[in-house]
GROMACS .gro file of N, CA and C in nm:
model
  438
    1UNK      N    1   2.446  -0.465   2.742
    1UNK     CA    2   2.348  -0.362   2.772
    1UNK      C    3   2.230  -0.426   2.843
    2UNK      N    4   2.180  -0.358   2.942
    2UNK     CA    5   2.070  -0.407   3.022
    2UNK      C    6   1.940  -0.409   2.941
    3UNK      N    7   1.856  -0.508   2.968
    3UNK     CA    8   1.727  -0.518   2.901
    3UNK      C    9   1.630  -0.412   2.954
    4UNK      N   10   1.648  -0.374   3.082
    4UNK     CA   11   1.560  -0.278   3.146
    4UNK      C   12   1.632  -0.149   3.178
    5UNK      N   13   1.557  -0.042   3.192
    5UNK     CA   14   1.611   0.087   3.237
    5UNK      C   15   1.646   0.070   3.384
    6UNK      N   16   1.759   0.125   3.422
    6UNK     CA   17   1.801   0.118   3.562
    6UNK      C   18   1.802   0.259   3.621
    7UNK      N   19   1.778   0.266   3.751
    7UNK     CA   20   1.770   0.395   3.820
    7UNK      C   21   1.861   0.395   3.941
    8UNK      N   22   1.941   0.500   3.954
    8UNK     CA   23   2.022   0.525   4.074
    8UNK      C   24   1.947   0.630   4.155
    9UNK      N   25   1.895   0.590   4.271
    9UNK     CA   26   1.817   0.681   4.355
    9UNK      C   27   1.903   0.797   4.405
   10UNK      N   28   2.032   0.772   4.434
   10UNK     CA   29   2.120   0.877   4.485
   10UNK      C   30   2.138   0.988   4.381
   11UNK      N   31   2.163   0.950   4.255
   11UNK     CA   32   2.179   1.049   4.148
   11UNK      C   33   2.049   1.125   4.123
   12UNK      N   34   1.937   1.056   4.132
   12UNK     CA   35   1.808   1.120   4.111
   12UNK      C   36   1.781   1.225   4.219
   13UNK      N   37   1.809   1.190   4.346
   13UNK     CA   38   1.789   1.285   4.457
   13UNK      C   39   1.879   1.406   4.441
   14UNK      N   40   2.003   1.384   4.401
   14UNK     CA   41   2.098   1.494   4.383
   14UNK      C   42   2.056   1.588   4.270
   15UNK      N   43   1.996   1.534   4.165
   15UNK     CA   44   1.960   1.616   4.049
   15UNK      C   45   1.836   1.701   4.074
   16UNK      N   46   1.752   1.664   4.170
   16UNK     CA   47   1.627   1.738   4.195
   16UNK      C   48   1.655   1.882   4.236
   17UNK      N   49   1.753   1.906   4.320
   17UNK     CA   50   1.785   2.042   4.363
   17UNK      C   51   1.883   2.114   4.275
   18UNK      N   52   1.937   2.049   4.175
   18UNK     CA   53   2.039   2.108   4.089
   18UNK      C   54   1.975   2.151   3.957
   19UNK      N   55   1.960   2.283   3.933
   19UNK     CA   56   1.891   2.328   3.811
   19UNK      C   57   1.962   2.291   3.681
   20UNK      N   58   2.095   2.275   3.683
   20UNK     CA   59   2.163   2.239   3.559
   20UNK      C   60   2.139   2.093   3.524
   21UNK      N   61   2.128   2.006   3.626
   21UNK     CA   62   2.102   1.864   3.599
   21UNK      C   63   1.954   1.835   3.576
   22UNK      N   64   1.866   1.913   3.638
   22UNK     CA   65   1.724   1.883   3.630
   22UNK      C   66   1.663   1.915   3.494
   23UNK      N   67   1.738   1.985   3.408
   23UNK     CA   68   1.684   2.021   3.277
   23UNK      C   69   1.721   1.921   3.167
   24UNK      N   70   1.803   1.820   3.199
   24UNK     CA   71   1.839   1.720   3.098
   24UNK      C   72   1.836   1.581   3.161
   25UNK      N   73   1.846   1.478   3.077
   25UNK     CA   74   1.844   1.341   3.127
   25UNK      C   75   1.979   1.298   3.183
   26UNK      N   76   2.087   1.365   3.142
   26UNK     CA   77   2.220   1.328   3.190
   26UNK      C   78   2.229   1.361   3.338
   27UNK      N   79   2.268   1.263   3.416
   27UNK     CA   80   2.282   1.283   3.559
   27UNK      C   81   2.153   1.271   3.637
   28UNK      N   82   2.044   1.230   3.573
   28UNK     CA   83   1.916   1.216   3.642
   28UNK      C   84   1.901   1.080   3.710
   29UNK      N   85   1.995   0.991   3.690
   29UNK     CA   86   1.992   0.861   3.756
   29UNK      C   87   1.947   0.747   3.668
   30UNK      N   88   1.902   0.775   3.546
   30UNK     CA   89   1.855   0.669   3.456
   30UNK      C   90   1.969   0.619   3.371
   31UNK      N   91   1.972   0.487   3.348
   31UNK     CA   92   2.079   0.428   3.269
   31UNK      C   93   2.029   0.308   3.192
   32UNK      N   94   2.075   0.296   3.067
   32UNK     CA   95   2.050   0.175   2.988
   32UNK      C   96   2.182   0.117   2.939
   33UNK      N   97   2.292   0.181   2.977
   33UNK     CA   98   2.423   0.140   2.925
   33UNK      C   99   2.494   0.037   3.013
   34UNK      N  100   2.440   0.007   3.130
   34UNK     CA  101   2.504  -0.091   3.218
   34UNK      C  102   2.486  -0.232   3.163
   35UNK      N  103   2.583  -0.317   3.189
   35UNK     CA  104   2.573  -0.456   3.148
   35UNK      C  105   2.465  -0.526   3.230
   36UNK      N  106   2.424  -0.642   3.183
   36UNK     CA  107   2.314  -0.717   3.245
   36UNK      C  108   2.342  -0.749   3.393
   37UNK      N  109   2.467  -0.776   3.429
   37UNK     CA  110   2.500  -0.813   3.567
   37UNK      C  111   2.561  -0.697   3.647
   38UNK      N  112   2.556  -0.575   3.595
   38UNK     CA  113   2.613  -0.458   3.660
   38UNK      C  114   2.504  -0.382   3.735
   39UNK      N  115   2.525  -0.358   3.864
   39UNK     CA  116   2.427  -0.285   3.944
   39UNK      C  117   2.491  -0.173   4.025
   40UNK      N  118   2.602  -0.118   3.974
   40UNK     CA  119   2.671  -0.007   4.039
   40UNK      C  120   2.668   0.113   3.945
   41UNK      N  121   2.624   0.229   3.997
   41UNK     CA  122   2.615   0.352   3.918
   41UNK      C  123   2.755   0.398   3.877
   42UNK      N  124   2.771   0.434   3.750
   42UNK     CA  125   2.901   0.479   3.699
   42UNK      C  126   2.933   0.621   3.743
   43UNK      N  127   2.832   0.697   3.788
   43UNK     CA  128   2.855   0.836   3.829
   43UNK      C  129   2.891   0.847   3.976
   44UNK      N  130   2.811   0.782   4.064
   44UNK     CA  131   2.831   0.802   4.208
   44UNK      C  132   2.875   0.676   4.282
   45UNK      N  133   2.869   0.560   4.217
   45UNK     CA  134   2.906   0.436   4.283
   45UNK      C  135   2.794   0.374   4.365
   46UNK      N  136   2.677   0.435   4.361
   46UNK     CA  137   2.562   0.382   4.434
   46UNK      C  138   2.500   0.262   4.364
   47UNK      N  139   2.405   0.201   4.430
   47UNK     CA  140   2.336   0.084   4.375
   47UNK      C  141   2.222   0.129   4.285
   48UNK      N  142   2.207   0.062   4.171
   48UNK     CA  143   2.098   0.091   4.079
   48UNK      C  144   1.995  -0.021   4.086
   49UNK      N  145   1.871   0.013   4.054
   49UNK     CA  146   1.764  -0.086   4.053
   49UNK      C  147   1.703  -0.093   3.913
   50UNK      N  148   1.650  -0.209   3.879
   50UNK     CA  149   1.580  -0.226   3.751
   50UNK      C  150   1.441  -0.167   3.762
   51UNK      N  151   1.402  -0.089   3.661
   51UNK     CA  152   1.265  -0.043   3.649
   51UNK      C  153   1.193  -0.140   3.556
   52UNK      N  154   1.063  -0.129   3.546
   52UNK     CA  155   0.987  -0.219   3.459
   52UNK      C  156   0.999  -0.182   3.312
   53UNK      N  157   1.046  -0.062   3.282
   53UNK     CA  158   1.053  -0.013   3.144
   53UNK      C  159   1.167  -0.079   3.068
   54UNK      N  160   1.137  -0.127   2.948
   54UNK     CA  161   1.240  -0.185   2.862
   54UNK      C  162   1.331  -0.077   2.806
   55UNK      N  163   1.456  -0.113   2.783
   55UNK     CA  164   1.553  -0.019   2.725
   55UNK      C  165   1.508   0.029   2.587
   56UNK      N  166   1.444  -0.059   2.510
   56UNK     CA  167   1.397  -0.020   2.376
   56UNK      C  168   1.288   0.086   2.385
   57UNK      N  169   1.199   0.075   2.486
   57UNK     CA  170   1.097   0.178   2.506
   57UNK      C  171   1.161   0.311   2.544
   58UNK      N  172   1.262   0.305   2.630
   58UNK     CA  173   1.334   0.426   2.672
   58UNK      C  174   1.399   0.495   2.553
   59UNK      N  175   1.458   0.416   2.462
   59UNK     CA  176   1.519   0.473   2.341
   59UNK      C  177   1.415   0.547   2.257
   60UNK      N  178   1.298   0.486   2.241
   60UNK     CA  179   1.191   0.550   2.163
   60UNK      C  180   1.147   0.679   2.229
   61UNK      N  181   1.131   0.677   2.361
   61UNK     CA  182   1.086   0.796   2.433
   61UNK      C  183   1.188   0.909   2.426
   62UNK      N  184   1.318   0.877   2.434
   62UNK     CA  185   1.419   0.982   2.427
   62UNK      C  186   1.434   1.039   2.286
   63UNK      N  187   1.391   0.964   2.182
   63UNK     CA  188   1.388   1.020   2.047
   63UNK      C  189   1.277   1.123   2.035
   64UNK      N  190   1.169   1.104   2.111
   64UNK     CA  191   1.056   1.197   2.107
   64UNK      C  192   1.087   1.323   2.187
   65UNK      N  193   1.139   1.303   2.309
   65UNK     CA  194   1.169   1.417   2.396
   65UNK      C  195   1.276   1.379   2.497
   66UNK      N  196   1.367   1.470   2.526
   66UNK     CA  197   1.467   1.448   2.630
   66UNK      C  198   1.430   1.521   2.759
   67UNK      N  199   1.307   1.569   2.767
   67UNK     CA  200   1.259   1.635   2.887
   67UNK      C  201   1.244   1.531   2.998
   68UNK      N  202   1.314   1.548   3.110
   68UNK     CA  203   1.308   1.448   3.218
   68UNK      C  204   1.166   1.427   3.272
   69UNK      N  205   1.086   1.532   3.274
   69UNK     CA  206   0.950   1.518   3.325
   69UNK      C  207   0.866   1.427   3.235
   70UNK      N  208   0.889   1.431   3.104
   70UNK     CA  209   0.819   1.343   3.011
   70UNK      C  210   0.855   1.198   3.037
   71UNK      N  211   0.986   1.170   3.051
   71UNK     CA  212   1.032   1.033   3.075
   71UNK      C  213   0.977   0.983   3.209
   72UNK      N  214   0.987   1.066   3.313
   72UNK     CA  215   0.938   1.026   3.444
   72UNK      C  216   0.787   1.005   3.444
   73UNK      N  217   0.714   1.085   3.368
   73UNK     CA  218   0.569   1.067   3.356
   73UNK      C  219   0.536   0.934   3.289
   74UNK      N  220   0.612   0.898   3.187
   74UNK     CA  221   0.588   0.770   3.119
   74UNK      C  222   0.621   0.652   3.211
   75UNK      N  223   0.724   0.666   3.293
   75UNK     CA  224   0.757   0.560   3.390
   75UNK      C  225   0.644   0.546   3.492
   76UNK      N  226   0.592   0.658   3.541
   76UNK     CA  227   0.480   0.654   3.635
   76UNK      C  228   0.355   0.598   3.569
   77UNK      N  229   0.331   0.634   3.444
   77UNK     CA  230   0.215   0.581   3.372
   77UNK      C  231   0.225   0.430   3.358
   78UNK      N  232   0.343   0.380   3.330
   78UNK     CA  233   0.361   0.235   3.317
   78UNK      C  234   0.329   0.165   3.449
   79UNK      N  235   0.370   0.225   3.560
   79UNK     CA  236   0.345   0.164   3.691
   79UNK      C  237   0.198   0.172   3.731
   80UNK      N  238   0.130   0.280   3.692
   80UNK     CA  239  -0.008   0.300   3.737
   80UNK      C  240  -0.113   0.246   3.642
   81UNK      N  241  -0.090   0.255   3.511
   81UNK     CA  242  -0.190   0.212   3.412
   81UNK      C  243  -0.120   0.152   3.290
   82UNK      N  244  -0.092   0.024   3.297
   82UNK     CA  245  -0.013  -0.043   3.194
   82UNK      C  246  -0.085  -0.043   3.059
   83UNK      N  247  -0.217  -0.046   3.059
   83UNK     CA  248  -0.292  -0.045   2.933
   83UNK      C  249  -0.275   0.088   2.862
   84UNK      N  250  -0.289   0.197   2.934
   84UNK     CA  251  -0.270   0.330   2.874
   84UNK      C  252  -0.126   0.348   2.827
   85UNK      N  253  -0.031   0.298   2.907
   85UNK     CA  254   0.110   0.306   2.870
   85UNK      C  255   0.135   0.232   2.738
   86UNK      N  256   0.082   0.110   2.726
   86UNK     CA  257   0.102   0.032   2.604
   86UNK      C  258   0.036   0.098   2.483
   87UNK      N  259  -0.078   0.163   2.502
   87UNK     CA  260  -0.142   0.236   2.394
   87UNK      C  261  -0.054   0.352   2.347
   88UNK      N  262  -0.001   0.427   2.441
   88UNK     CA  263   0.086   0.540   2.406
   88UNK      C  264   0.213   0.491   2.337
   89UNK      N  265   0.273   0.383   2.389
   89UNK     CA  266   0.396   0.332   2.328
   89UNK      C  267   0.370   0.280   2.187
   90UNK      N  268   0.254   0.218   2.163
   90UNK     CA  269   0.225   0.171   2.028
   90UNK      C  270   0.209   0.288   1.932
   91UNK      N  271   0.153   0.400   1.980
   91UNK     CA  272   0.144   0.520   1.897
   91UNK      C  273   0.282   0.576   1.867
   92UNK      N  274   0.369   0.581   1.968
   92UNK     CA  275   0.505   0.632   1.949
   92UNK      C  276   0.583   0.542   1.853
   93UNK      N  277   0.567   0.411   1.866
   93UNK     CA  278   0.639   0.318   1.778
   93UNK      C  279   0.591   0.331   1.634
   94UNK      N  280   0.462   0.357   1.615
   94UNK     CA  281   0.408   0.374   1.480
   94UNK      C  282   0.462   0.502   1.415
   95UNK      N  283   0.490   0.603   1.495
   95UNK     CA  284   0.541   0.731   1.444
   95UNK      C  285   0.691   0.727   1.419
   96UNK      N  286   0.761   0.633   1.482
   96UNK     CA  287   0.906   0.626   1.468
   96UNK      C  288   0.942   0.589   1.324
   97UNK      N  289   1.050   0.645   1.271
   97UNK     CA  290   1.090   0.611   1.134
   97UNK      C  291   1.125   0.464   1.123
   98UNK      N  292   1.088   0.403   1.011
   98UNK     CA  293   1.116   0.262   0.988
   98UNK      C  294   1.264   0.244   0.961
   99UNK      N  295   1.324   0.152   1.032
   99UNK     CA  296   1.466   0.125   1.018
   99UNK      C  297   1.487   0.010   0.921
  100UNK      N  298   1.600   0.011   0.854
  100UNK     CA  299   1.636  -0.097   0.765
  100UNK      C  300   1.666  -0.222   0.849
  101UNK      N  301   1.606  -0.334   0.814
  101UNK     CA  302   1.623  -0.455   0.894
  101UNK      C  303   1.740  -0.543   0.846
  102UNK      N  304   1.801  -0.511   0.734
  102UNK     CA  305   1.908  -0.596   0.682
  102UNK      C  306   2.047  -0.553   0.729
  103UNK      N  307   2.057  -0.462   0.821
  103UNK     CA  308   2.185  -0.422   0.875
  103UNK      C  309   2.259  -0.319   0.790
  104UNK      N  310   2.200  -0.269   0.684
  104UNK     CA  311   2.264  -0.169   0.600
  104UNK      C  312   2.261  -0.035   0.673
  105UNK      N  313   2.372   0.036   0.667
  105UNK     CA  314   2.377   0.168   0.726
  105UNK      C  315   2.452   0.264   0.633
  106UNK      N  316   2.425   0.390   0.648
  106UNK     CA  317   2.487   0.493   0.563
  106UNK      C  318   2.636   0.503   0.595
  107UNK      N  319   2.721   0.496   0.494
  107UNK     CA  320   2.865   0.509   0.518
  107UNK      C  321   2.906   0.650   0.559
  108UNK      N  322   2.820   0.749   0.534
  108UNK     CA  323   2.854   0.887   0.565
  108UNK      C  324   2.814   0.924   0.708
  109UNK      N  325   2.686   0.896   0.746
  109UNK     CA  326   2.638   0.939   0.877
  109UNK      C  327   2.605   0.824   0.972
  110UNK      N  328   2.602   0.699   0.922
  110UNK     CA  329   2.576   0.584   1.007
  110UNK      C  330   2.429   0.551   1.030
  111UNK      N  331   2.339   0.628   0.974
  111UNK     CA  332   2.196   0.603   0.992
  111UNK      C  333   2.155   0.471   0.929
  112UNK      N  334   2.055   0.405   0.990
  112UNK     CA  335   2.004   0.281   0.933
  112UNK      C  336   1.870   0.304   0.862
  113UNK      N  337   1.829   0.429   0.849
  113UNK     CA  338   1.706   0.463   0.778
  113UNK      C  339   1.741   0.480   0.630
  114UNK      N  340   1.735   0.369   0.556
  114UNK     CA  341   1.784   0.362   0.418
  114UNK      C  342   1.670   0.332   0.322
  115UNK      N  343   1.672   0.396   0.207
  115UNK     CA  344   1.577   0.368   0.099
  115UNK      C  345   1.652   0.325  -0.026
  116UNK      N  346   1.577   0.282  -0.126
  116UNK     CA  347   1.638   0.240  -0.253
  116UNK      C  348   1.573   0.319  -0.364
  117UNK      N  349   1.654   0.368  -0.458
  117UNK     CA  350   1.604   0.443  -0.572
  117UNK      C  351   1.683   0.401  -0.696
  118UNK      N  352   1.635   0.440  -0.812
  118UNK     CA  353   1.710   0.415  -0.935
  118UNK      C  354   1.814   0.523  -0.954
  119UNK      N  355   1.921   0.490  -1.025
  119UNK     CA  356   2.034   0.580  -1.041
  119UNK      C  357   1.996   0.710  -1.112
  120UNK      N  358   1.915   0.704  -1.214
  120UNK     CA  359   1.872   0.825  -1.282
  120UNK      C  360   1.953   0.860  -1.405
  121UNK      N  361   1.915   0.965  -1.472
  121UNK     CA  362   1.974   1.012  -1.596
  121UNK      C  363   2.098   1.095  -1.566
  122UNK      N  364   2.199   1.086  -1.651
  122UNK     CA  365   2.322   1.163  -1.636
  122UNK      C  366   2.353   1.232  -1.769
  123UNK      N  367   2.405   1.354  -1.765
  123UNK     CA  368   2.443   1.426  -1.887
  123UNK      C  369   2.557   1.355  -1.959
  124UNK      N  370   2.649   1.300  -1.882
  124UNK     CA  371   2.765   1.233  -1.941
  124UNK      C  372   2.727   1.098  -2.003
  125UNK      N  373   2.649   1.019  -1.930
  125UNK     CA  374   2.620   0.883  -1.975
  125UNK      C  375   2.478   0.865  -2.028
  126UNK      N  376   2.396   0.965  -2.017
  126UNK     CA  377   2.259   0.954  -2.065
  126UNK      C  378   2.180   0.855  -1.984
  127UNK      N  379   2.114   0.763  -2.053
  127UNK     CA  380   2.032   0.663  -1.984
  127UNK      C  381   2.109   0.534  -1.952
  128UNK      N  382   2.238   0.528  -1.985
  128UNK     CA  383   2.318   0.408  -1.957
  128UNK      C  384   2.330   0.392  -1.806
  129UNK      N  385   2.281   0.282  -1.757
  129UNK     CA  386   2.287   0.253  -1.614
  129UNK      C  387   2.182   0.324  -1.531
  130UNK      N  388   2.087   0.391  -1.596
  130UNK     CA  389   1.989   0.469  -1.521
  130UNK      C  390   1.890   0.383  -1.443
  131UNK      N  391   1.874   0.258  -1.479
  131UNK     CA  392   1.780   0.171  -1.410
  131UNK      C  393   1.841   0.095  -1.294
  132UNK      N  394   1.970   0.112  -1.268
  132UNK     CA  395   2.036   0.040  -1.161
  132UNK      C  396   1.994   0.096  -1.025
  133UNK      N  397   1.971   0.008  -0.928
  133UNK     CA  398   1.931   0.056  -0.795
  133UNK      C  399   2.046   0.121  -0.720
  134UNK      N  400   2.012   0.217  -0.637
  134UNK     CA  401   2.108   0.287  -0.552
  134UNK      C  402   2.049   0.297  -0.412
  135UNK      N  403   2.131   0.276  -0.311
  135UNK     CA  404   2.088   0.301  -0.173
  135UNK      C  405   2.091   0.450  -0.147
  136UNK      N  406   1.992   0.500  -0.072
  136UNK     CA  407   1.985   0.642  -0.039
  136UNK      C  408   1.958   0.655   0.111
  137UNK      N  409   2.040   0.735   0.178
  137UNK     CA  410   2.019   0.761   0.320
  137UNK      C  411   1.907   0.865   0.333
  138UNK      N  412   1.805   0.832   0.411
  138UNK     CA  413   1.692   0.924   0.429
  138UNK      C  414   1.726   1.036   0.527
  139UNK      N  415   1.837   1.023   0.598
  139UNK     CA  416   1.877   1.126   0.693
  139UNK      C  417   1.962   1.234   0.627
  140UNK      N  418   2.068   1.193   0.553
  140UNK     CA  419   2.159   1.292   0.495
  140UNK      C  420   2.153   1.301   0.343
  141UNK      N  421   2.085   1.204   0.277
  141UNK     CA  422   2.072   1.209   0.131
  141UNK      C  423   2.184   1.145   0.053
  142UNK      N  424   2.284   1.091   0.121
  142UNK     CA  425   2.398   1.028   0.053
  142UNK      C  426   2.352   0.906  -0.027
  143UNK      N  427   2.407   0.889  -0.149
  143UNK     CA  428   2.373   0.775  -0.235
  143UNK      C  429   2.496   0.690  -0.260
  144UNK      N  430   2.477   0.558  -0.263
  144UNK     CA  431   2.585   0.465  -0.293
  144UNK      C  432   2.531   0.337  -0.353
  145UNK      N  433   2.621   0.260  -0.415
  145UNK     CA  434   2.581   0.135  -0.478
  145UNK      C  435   2.555   0.031  -0.372
  146UNK      N  436   2.452  -0.054  -0.391
  146UNK     CA  437   2.424  -0.159  -0.292
  146UNK      C  438   2.530  -0.266  -0.291
   0.00000   0.00000   0.00000
């Protein structure tokens, strides 16, 4: 995966006049899925260029909004005023949910936003084992043993 967001100018030009493509990020010419040494667009075969925006920043921005105008505005802001861009990105990063850093993920939904809680009281077993820790997915609520 590329470290930077890549742009295919041909796909971007084509999407401007197309109302179905202009309302989503798909087909707008932006890509983060190309390999580090790949510079050919997977959609049209045109040449892609590296933008200054990091792929990790792009991921954060697309979690906030998939509106193409928002993403394009942030790219323009980065080019015109890097200080303001970094301030906005630090605010977005602070608002993003904290991910588990130990590689644990939910077996049900795959989320890495995991918490730990105690097992709790049971009618069948009472307080036996109630103090044992349990992993809890903050996305779907699934609980499992660590």
